[in-house]
XYZ file of C-alpha atoms in Angstrom:
557
model
C 145.940 -88.668 41.735
C 144.218 -86.218 44.023
C 140.488 -87.474 42.777
C 142.157 -91.310 43.220
C 143.381 -89.903 47.418
C 139.754 -88.515 47.949
C 138.244 -91.555 46.739
C 140.752 -93.693 48.833
C 139.884 -91.193 52.192
C 135.841 -91.259 51.191
C 134.968 -93.799 54.001
C 136.891 -92.609 56.814
C 135.515 -88.893 55.927
C 131.927 -90.195 55.770
C 132.460 -92.181 58.804
C 133.622 -88.830 60.608
C 130.842 -87.042 59.424
C 128.617 -89.394 60.686
C 130.378 -89.148 64.304
C 130.148 -85.382 64.029
C 126.402 -85.624 63.197
C 125.811 -88.091 65.691
C 127.336 -86.347 68.863
C 125.395 -83.492 67.065
C 122.065 -85.116 67.768
C 123.533 -86.437 71.491
C 123.264 -82.431 72.073
C 120.593 -81.504 71.048
C 118.924 -84.412 72.571
C 119.576 -82.503 75.714
C 117.977 -79.549 75.047
C 114.920 -80.709 73.747
C 111.953 -82.688 75.309
C 111.607 -86.004 76.190
C 109.637 -87.250 73.274
C 112.440 -85.585 70.918
C 114.770 -86.438 73.040
C 114.289 -90.224 72.553
C 113.820 -89.853 68.947
C 117.221 -88.173 69.055
C 118.338 -91.457 70.905
C 117.295 -93.619 68.356
C 118.568 -91.690 65.778
C 121.823 -91.292 67.029
C 121.739 -95.165 67.413
C 120.936 -95.893 63.954
C 123.411 -93.545 62.873
C 126.129 -96.005 64.904
C 124.539 -99.172 63.810
C 124.726 -97.616 60.026
C 129.037 -96.906 60.262
C 129.180 -100.281 62.050
C 127.472 -102.350 59.545
C 129.475 -100.038 56.636
C 132.495 -101.273 58.338
C 131.584 -104.614 58.858
C 130.848 -105.254 54.969
C 133.835 -103.324 54.320
C 136.114 -105.815 56.077
C 134.306 -109.102 54.586
C 134.941 -107.572 50.953
C 138.886 -106.521 51.784
C 139.971 -109.166 54.337
C 141.309 -112.351 52.260
C 142.166 -114.832 54.677
C 138.916 -116.812 55.815
C 139.270 -117.225 59.068
C 140.604 -113.349 59.794
C 137.311 -111.923 57.896
C 134.890 -114.582 59.875
C 136.545 -113.465 63.410
C 136.042 -109.547 61.978
C 132.805 -109.856 60.758
C 131.998 -111.405 63.944
C 133.227 -108.574 65.736
C 131.007 -106.154 63.684
C 127.776 -107.882 64.632
C 128.829 -107.709 67.945
C 129.353 -104.129 68.191
C 126.172 -103.788 66.091
C 124.432 -106.191 69.162
C 125.962 -103.729 71.676
C 124.311 -100.826 70.082
C 121.016 -102.606 69.416
C 121.067 -103.594 73.431
C 121.919 -99.710 74.334
C 119.273 -98.286 72.152
C 116.392 -100.520 73.554
C 117.967 -99.960 77.220
C 117.428 -95.985 76.679
C 114.208 -96.378 75.147
C 112.859 -97.863 78.644
C 111.956 -95.501 81.522
C 109.966 -97.821 84.577
C 111.140 -101.329 83.929
C 114.512 -101.461 85.383
C 115.303 -104.747 85.868
C 114.534 -104.630 82.329
C 117.355 -101.919 81.754
C 119.654 -103.387 84.652
C 119.748 -106.586 82.551
C 120.550 -104.612 78.971
C 123.628 -103.229 80.696
C 124.595 -106.419 81.420
C 124.185 -107.442 77.993
C 126.947 -105.160 77.052
C 129.783 -107.260 78.668
C 128.524 -110.236 75.754
C 130.583 -108.303 73.234
C 132.764 -106.267 75.674
C 134.181 -109.968 76.652
C 134.427 -111.276 72.997
C 135.629 -109.004 70.759
C 139.080 -108.609 72.561
C 138.710 -112.538 72.377
C 137.594 -112.465 68.713
C 141.108 -109.912 68.261
C 143.057 -112.450 70.171
C 141.968 -115.087 67.321
C 142.220 -112.593 64.452
C 146.502 -112.174 65.175
C 146.649 -115.823 66.505
C 145.213 -116.901 62.265
C 147.548 -114.271 60.430
C 149.968 -115.434 58.405
C 148.253 -119.477 58.175
C 147.079 -120.828 54.999
C 143.822 -120.376 54.374
C 142.556 -123.909 54.845
C 144.690 -123.782 58.536
C 142.455 -123.534 61.993
C 143.590 -122.412 65.185
C 144.667 -125.121 67.101
C 142.270 -126.993 69.708
C 143.584 -125.923 72.835
C 142.911 -121.771 71.807
C 139.406 -123.467 72.208
C 139.936 -123.264 76.048
C 140.362 -119.530 75.781
C 136.344 -118.998 75.499
C 136.262 -120.419 79.382
C 137.698 -117.367 81.040
C 135.758 -115.553 78.190
C 132.130 -116.814 79.317
C 132.730 -117.052 83.256
C 133.046 -113.882 83.483
C 129.991 -113.138 81.410
C 128.283 -115.566 83.050
C 129.137 -113.256 86.733
C 127.640 -110.619 84.988
C 124.539 -111.669 83.901
C 123.918 -113.251 87.541
C 124.874 -110.294 89.311
C 121.743 -109.986 90.666
C 122.086 -113.129 92.869
C 125.625 -112.314 94.178
C 126.415 -108.666 93.753
C 130.032 -110.292 93.056
C 130.267 -107.700 90.066
C 128.197 -104.679 90.235
C 127.503 -104.148 94.152
C 124.106 -102.137 94.657
C 123.549 -100.408 98.169
C 121.588 -102.554 100.425
C 118.677 -99.981 101.282
C 117.996 -99.200 97.458
C 114.725 -99.977 96.763
C 115.276 -100.174 92.876
C 119.354 -100.878 91.683
C 119.383 -97.985 88.999
C 122.610 -96.573 88.558
C 124.209 -96.072 92.286
C 126.551 -98.826 92.437
C 130.170 -99.644 93.269
C 132.468 -102.415 91.439
C 133.295 -106.000 93.334
C 136.284 -108.391 92.632
C 135.258 -110.170 89.409
C 134.700 -106.663 87.855
C 138.200 -106.184 87.916
C 139.163 -109.726 86.840
C 136.629 -109.230 83.865
C 138.539 -105.892 82.740
C 141.958 -107.096 83.145
C 141.167 -110.169 81.198
C 139.764 -107.587 78.462
C 142.708 -105.480 78.284
C 145.152 -108.677 78.340
C 143.202 -110.203 75.602
C 143.579 -106.660 73.419
C 147.060 -106.201 74.083
C 147.918 -109.807 73.524
C 146.279 -109.398 70.502
C 148.409 -106.326 69.237
C 151.706 -107.735 70.456
C 151.540 -110.569 68.513
C 150.731 -108.869 65.583
C 153.370 -106.801 65.540
C 155.300 -110.093 66.188
C 153.917 -111.906 63.158
C 154.047 -107.998 60.944
C 156.646 -108.123 58.352
C 156.472 -104.636 56.976
C 160.261 -103.197 56.406
C 159.649 -99.150 56.344
C 159.148 -96.982 59.218
C 158.405 -99.132 62.158
C 156.697 -95.745 63.964
C 154.186 -96.435 61.481
C 153.151 -99.491 63.593
C 152.300 -97.746 66.930
C 149.282 -96.669 65.406
C 147.341 -99.429 66.512
C 148.275 -98.996 69.521
C 147.130 -95.404 69.768
C 143.214 -96.285 69.836
C 143.874 -99.179 72.413
C 145.288 -96.443 74.766
C 142.673 -93.953 74.273
C 139.997 -97.028 75.173
C 142.000 -97.621 78.066
C 142.857 -94.086 79.439
C 138.598 -93.448 78.834
C 138.063 -96.579 80.705
C 140.264 -95.689 83.779
C 138.784 -92.221 83.625
C 135.001 -93.731 83.889
C 136.093 -96.290 86.775
C 137.634 -93.433 88.756
C 134.598 -91.183 88.306
C 131.956 -93.719 88.800
C 134.004 -94.416 92.476
C 134.280 -90.426 93.243
C 137.950 -90.231 92.688
C 137.819 -87.833 91.125
C 135.313 -85.897 88.117
C 135.856 -84.040 85.223
C 133.340 -81.897 83.862
C 134.517 -82.838 80.485
C 134.546 -86.199 80.997
C 130.415 -85.857 81.866
C 129.872 -85.029 78.272
C 131.050 -88.439 76.962
C 129.958 -90.686 79.665
C 126.710 -91.544 78.482
C 128.682 -92.028 74.939
C 130.598 -95.251 76.448
C 129.327 -97.611 73.573
C 129.842 -95.342 70.629
C 133.580 -94.522 72.115
C 134.687 -98.486 72.726
C 133.069 -99.198 69.065
C 134.617 -96.535 67.341
C 138.173 -97.111 69.270
C 137.822 -100.877 68.485
C 137.002 -99.646 64.344
C 140.102 -97.148 64.376
C 142.134 -99.939 66.155
C 141.276 -102.613 63.559
C 141.808 -100.132 60.539
C 145.134 -98.913 61.776
C 145.980 -102.657 61.780
C 145.031 -103.595 58.320
C 146.601 -99.803 57.034
C 149.806 -100.804 58.991
C 149.704 -103.954 57.001
C 149.705 -105.999 60.183
C 146.126 -107.256 58.562
C 146.602 -108.325 55.278
C 143.925 -106.124 53.028
C 142.553 -107.054 49.794
C 143.126 -103.348 48.387
C 145.385 -101.346 46.303
C 144.481 -102.229 43.204
C 144.451 -98.928 41.490
C 147.914 -97.648 43.373
C 149.171 -100.945 41.646
C 147.516 -100.238 38.418
C 148.749 -96.447 38.300
C 152.297 -97.755 39.244
C 152.700 -101.244 36.797
C 153.647 -100.997 33.563
C 151.242 -103.363 31.933
C 150.335 -100.543 29.434
C 147.097 -100.809 30.351
C 143.782 -98.468 31.292
C 140.372 -98.479 32.141
C 137.574 -96.194 30.547
C 134.010 -95.851 31.267
C 130.879 -95.792 29.412
C 131.436 -92.362 27.754
C 134.920 -93.263 26.664
C 136.748 -91.329 29.193
C 139.949 -92.728 30.791
C 139.624 -93.709 34.811
C 142.907 -95.170 35.347
C 146.243 -95.886 33.498
C 149.097 -97.696 34.047
C 152.823 -95.507 33.974
C 153.774 -96.801 30.206
C 150.153 -96.884 28.582
C 150.332 -95.127 25.854
C 147.942 -92.000 24.913
C 145.143 -92.784 22.834
C 142.930 -90.701 20.913
C 139.266 -90.615 21.726
C 138.492 -91.859 18.311
C 141.229 -94.997 18.858
C 139.666 -95.671 22.070
C 136.603 -95.543 20.822
C 137.788 -97.915 17.502
C 139.334 -100.365 19.721
C 136.000 -101.267 21.430
C 135.103 -103.091 18.246
C 138.107 -104.021 16.801
C 142.309 -103.875 17.541
C 144.203 -100.776 16.856
C 147.482 -99.684 15.834
C 148.639 -96.878 16.941
C 152.136 -97.794 14.920
C 152.995 -100.592 13.602
C 154.920 -101.807 16.433
C 151.999 -101.711 19.086
C 148.465 -103.287 19.186
C 145.664 -101.886 21.552
C 143.097 -104.657 22.240
C 139.934 -103.784 24.195
C 137.625 -106.077 26.642
C 134.472 -105.064 27.992
C 133.778 -104.691 31.527
C 130.871 -104.008 34.381
C 131.005 -100.104 33.582
C 133.134 -99.555 30.422
C 135.827 -101.406 28.503
C 139.769 -102.443 29.665
C 142.372 -101.336 26.687
C 145.556 -102.799 26.765
C 148.116 -102.489 24.241
C 150.148 -105.799 23.184
C 154.674 -105.150 21.590
C 153.832 -106.620 18.022
C 157.203 -106.237 17.004
C 158.777 -108.948 16.430
C 155.191 -109.752 14.707
C 155.838 -107.039 12.591
C 159.466 -107.796 12.188
C 158.122 -111.547 11.161
C 155.838 -109.989 8.424
C 158.279 -107.879 7.339
C 160.562 -110.792 6.526
C 158.298 -112.980 4.940
C 157.925 -109.801 2.566
C 161.137 -109.343 1.856
C 161.296 -113.641 1.165
C 158.432 -113.295 -1.043
C 160.304 -110.685 -3.149
C 163.276 -113.313 -2.669
C 161.323 -115.811 -4.426
C 160.120 -113.633 -7.346
C 163.429 -112.822 -8.355
C 165.419 -116.359 -9.664
C 168.365 -114.148 -10.247
C 168.972 -113.190 -6.448
C 167.601 -116.020 -4.947
C 170.640 -117.848 -7.196
C 173.453 -115.057 -5.886
C 172.296 -115.720 -2.143
C 172.526 -119.336 -2.363
C 175.997 -119.138 -3.795
C 176.606 -116.577 -1.053
C 175.225 -119.243 1.507
C 177.087 -121.828 0.235
C 180.485 -119.355 0.719
C 180.028 -118.778 3.680
C 179.269 -122.465 5.118
C 182.307 -123.400 3.336
C 184.397 -121.037 4.899
C 183.009 -121.339 8.407
C 183.623 -125.539 7.741
C 187.390 -124.519 8.613
C 186.681 -122.204 11.521
C 183.970 -124.006 13.201
C 183.070 -127.679 13.631
C 179.400 -127.697 14.073
C 178.969 -125.522 11.120
C 180.967 -127.954 9.119
C 179.073 -131.194 10.924
C 176.053 -128.957 9.812
C 177.349 -128.947 6.007
C 178.211 -132.800 5.859
C 175.015 -133.696 6.953
C 172.629 -131.294 5.029
C 174.828 -131.427 1.857
C 172.337 -133.352 0.005
C 169.734 -130.517 0.926
C 171.599 -128.125 -0.389
C 172.151 -129.860 -3.716
C 168.760 -130.414 -4.049
C 168.543 -127.264 -3.397
C 170.483 -126.625 -6.313
C 168.368 -128.846 -8.600
C 165.345 -127.296 -7.474
C 166.601 -123.962 -8.238
C 168.556 -124.768 -11.662
C 165.377 -126.672 -13.113
C 163.265 -123.313 -11.489
C 165.022 -121.597 -14.141
C 164.170 -123.590 -16.586
C 160.685 -124.329 -15.686
C 158.036 -121.903 -17.953
C 154.905 -123.087 -15.512
C 154.282 -120.276 -12.878
C 152.203 -122.914 -10.526
C 155.801 -125.192 -10.898
C 157.953 -122.744 -10.263
C 155.924 -121.712 -7.309
C 155.959 -125.649 -5.936
C 160.120 -125.542 -6.942
C 160.510 -122.719 -4.563
C 158.085 -123.822 -2.329
C 160.129 -127.068 -2.158
C 163.400 -125.367 -1.514
C 162.006 -123.538 1.093
C 161.200 -126.706 3.110
C 164.568 -127.726 2.687
C 165.892 -124.371 4.046
C 163.574 -124.751 6.658
C 165.401 -128.303 7.750
C 169.037 -127.107 7.393
C 168.152 -124.207 9.821
C 166.595 -126.039 12.007
C 168.663 -128.588 11.736
C 171.665 -126.078 12.525
C 170.294 -124.982 15.399
C 170.162 -128.587 16.560
C 173.733 -129.297 16.022
C 174.680 -125.723 17.860
C 172.541 -127.202 20.906
C 173.849 -130.349 20.990
C 177.320 -129.032 20.732
C 176.590 -126.987 24.413
C 174.275 -129.439 26.331
C 173.729 -133.017 25.674
C 169.465 -132.732 26.546
C 167.253 -129.732 26.101
C 163.602 -128.972 26.275
C 161.471 -131.038 23.520
C 160.143 -127.168 22.407
C 163.359 -127.230 20.636
C 162.209 -130.033 18.572
C 158.230 -128.801 18.519
C 159.949 -125.719 16.686
C 162.213 -127.545 14.205
C 158.572 -129.486 13.323
C 156.482 -126.146 13.031
C 159.099 -124.816 10.831
C 158.862 -127.088 8.638
C 155.216 -127.438 8.205
C 155.239 -123.585 7.848
C 157.004 -124.679 4.676
C 154.759 -127.365 3.758
C 151.766 -125.867 3.962
C 153.093 -123.825 0.694
C 152.714 -127.046 -1.283
C 149.056 -127.481 -0.013
C 149.824 -130.060 2.459
C 147.784 -130.619 5.403
C 150.081 -130.619 8.765
C 149.738 -130.868 12.661
C 152.148 -131.174 15.282
C 151.358 -131.578 18.780
C 153.710 -131.422 21.625
C 154.264 -131.298 25.832
C 155.956 -128.946 27.184
C 158.985 -128.629 29.993
C 160.218 -132.151 28.998
C 164.014 -132.604 28.598
C 165.337 -135.008 25.840
C 168.823 -135.512 24.505
C 169.528 -133.974 21.777
C 171.018 -136.650 20.144
C 167.876 -138.529 20.125
C 166.105 -134.752 18.778
C 168.779 -134.773 15.751
C 167.942 -138.471 15.111
C 163.752 -138.316 15.107
C 164.322 -134.931 12.468
C 166.937 -136.731 10.098
C 164.724 -139.426 9.932
C 161.348 -136.881 9.850
C 163.137 -135.008 6.771
C 164.649 -138.833 5.107
C 161.045 -139.912 5.023
C 159.706 -136.134 3.871
C 161.923 -135.785 0.872
C 161.135 -139.610 0.125
C 157.568 -139.231 -0.543
C 156.951 -135.239 -0.644
C 156.092 -135.470 -4.600
C 152.886 -137.315 -3.726
C 152.641 -136.338 0.104
C 148.426 -135.025 1.642
C 149.255 -134.706 4.935
C 151.790 -134.838 7.878
C 151.029 -135.098 11.489
C 153.351 -135.418 14.468
C 152.547 -135.962 18.254
C 154.573 -136.715 21.022
C 153.033 -137.580 24.487
C 154.581 -138.384 28.452
C 154.552 -142.126 29.125
C 155.679 -142.472 32.586
C 159.727 -142.070 32.113
C 159.495 -142.659 28.421
C 158.066 -139.602 25.661
C 156.373 -141.938 22.633
C 156.341 -139.798 19.389
C 154.636 -141.027 16.415
C 154.897 -139.938 12.721
C 151.631 -140.256 10.431
C 152.534 -139.519 6.415
C 149.417 -139.837 4.006
C 151.287 -140.650 0.808
C 151.235 -142.839 -2.103
C 154.831 -143.851 -2.071
C 155.935 -146.781 -0.165
C 157.836 -146.335 2.855
C 158.514 -149.770 4.379
C 161.836 -149.363 3.608
C 162.410 -146.976 6.199
C 160.537 -148.984 9.072
C 163.846 -150.087 10.451
C 164.925 -146.665 11.842
C 162.380 -146.363 13.954
C 161.176 -148.232 17.005
C 157.563 -149.534 15.425
C 156.489 -149.057 11.801
C 152.771 -149.377 10.172
C 151.019 -148.996 7.189
C 147.161 -148.748 6.358
C 145.344 -147.246 3.516
C 147.683 -145.177 2.394
C 148.374 -144.521 5.862
C 152.645 -145.075 7.636
C 153.374 -144.608 10.939
C 156.244 -144.806 12.458
C 156.833 -144.274 16.595
C 160.224 -143.558 18.505
C 160.478 -144.522 22.224
C 162.853 -141.642 23.904
C 164.070 -141.560 27.228
C 163.144 -138.484 29.631
C 166.433 -136.816 30.226
C 168.580 -138.691 27.405
C 168.964 -141.884 30.071
C 169.710 -145.388 28.171
C 167.054 -147.504 28.316
């Protein structure tokens, strides 16, 4: 967990270290000659541009909503432009006109970053494919007009006023009325964006955390006011002079801090937190690197040995009889997940038990008699069980006959065939009984109940080397009485042609409000006598096809 926390804050710690390095380089630049000072300024600019570029790439990877991601990446590009213009400006010394206009260009990011922040707040909570309303494009006008005033300030001096007797307009200036309107618009956009984010926030935990995004904004506002007071000569603070030259750095860092605070507080949804989710989840998985060491593990993951983890990369491993560990390669290692195979193990044990029962004819006989006694006893108390007994009496008698013949048969192959036939009949009784119980409770049920009936019958038919296939859709309601009719018809046909049956196929598909169910039997028996019970019938080259049209939901046709 400690390693996870360090990894989580690694980018933040790296950014703090980079900012401290830039601050130290700036102080060094004051103490060296002009050439080294210029190198320090360039190096400091490159450090801040690197921080901004890294943050922009990080935002592009983390933010899920396309519009918000696009606006935030644009903000990072504007901050990079701001630092680039600032860096070029401080590399110039004699060209005051170019220096002044590069300074004017600062207001391009200063005006459009708050506007984009407002667009980010407006886009939060919107669908990915929904754009902002067209009326919000009007906000470009009060943002572009002050920028044009700033860029053309030399013509009117409504933003910055320079002394009339100055030969070179450099740093001796005062503020005009448009400057205060510009600053007011910037502050209005920033505060409106934050208020909109708070209004849209769905975070339900401690609301004090939601104040965090306002802290960098408040710091930036206070810092800006101090700079204005300093320029107006209202008061001068000695410590402020250490930061005044880094106004661009302070504002850009505060912008990044504010956006990151919004992300951390949940105001801006980010595609992060997978490691914590993985560790807290109960998916029974773990991730190992190329050296077979566990990097992440969910809370309920099994403790595997190194040998087991290595074996799982080539084939499934069973730490115990109820759990199976499977592996899949990923970019830097493997992901291991565990599957609960308790039901499968129980099914295997049941199959083994049934095989042993089939090998012990006397035991099968006794269990069959006990089953018949239980059926007779339940018939007096349960109507559904009594109905099952009546409707499957033929199959039960057939099972008795097969078992009696099994005891007399000496050919092992014929004995297995007789037992398999009994298993087919037993599967029908079991599944038909399930449908009867369901029909007693509900008039309609999902077609998957009927599919399971055919699958169980096919599983036992395969013991007779009969090719079987069934295809069914899911989530389609049918009347239980229709299911009983179809399955009963299937069993009737099956018993009629079981001795020479080669293959059987059952297919169900949707057609409007109906379900079309087709049964195909490949056999040598003439099944035309069964055609009356089906909606459609055809027979060609030993393949008999029966069709049924069933109404969805069990409505009358």
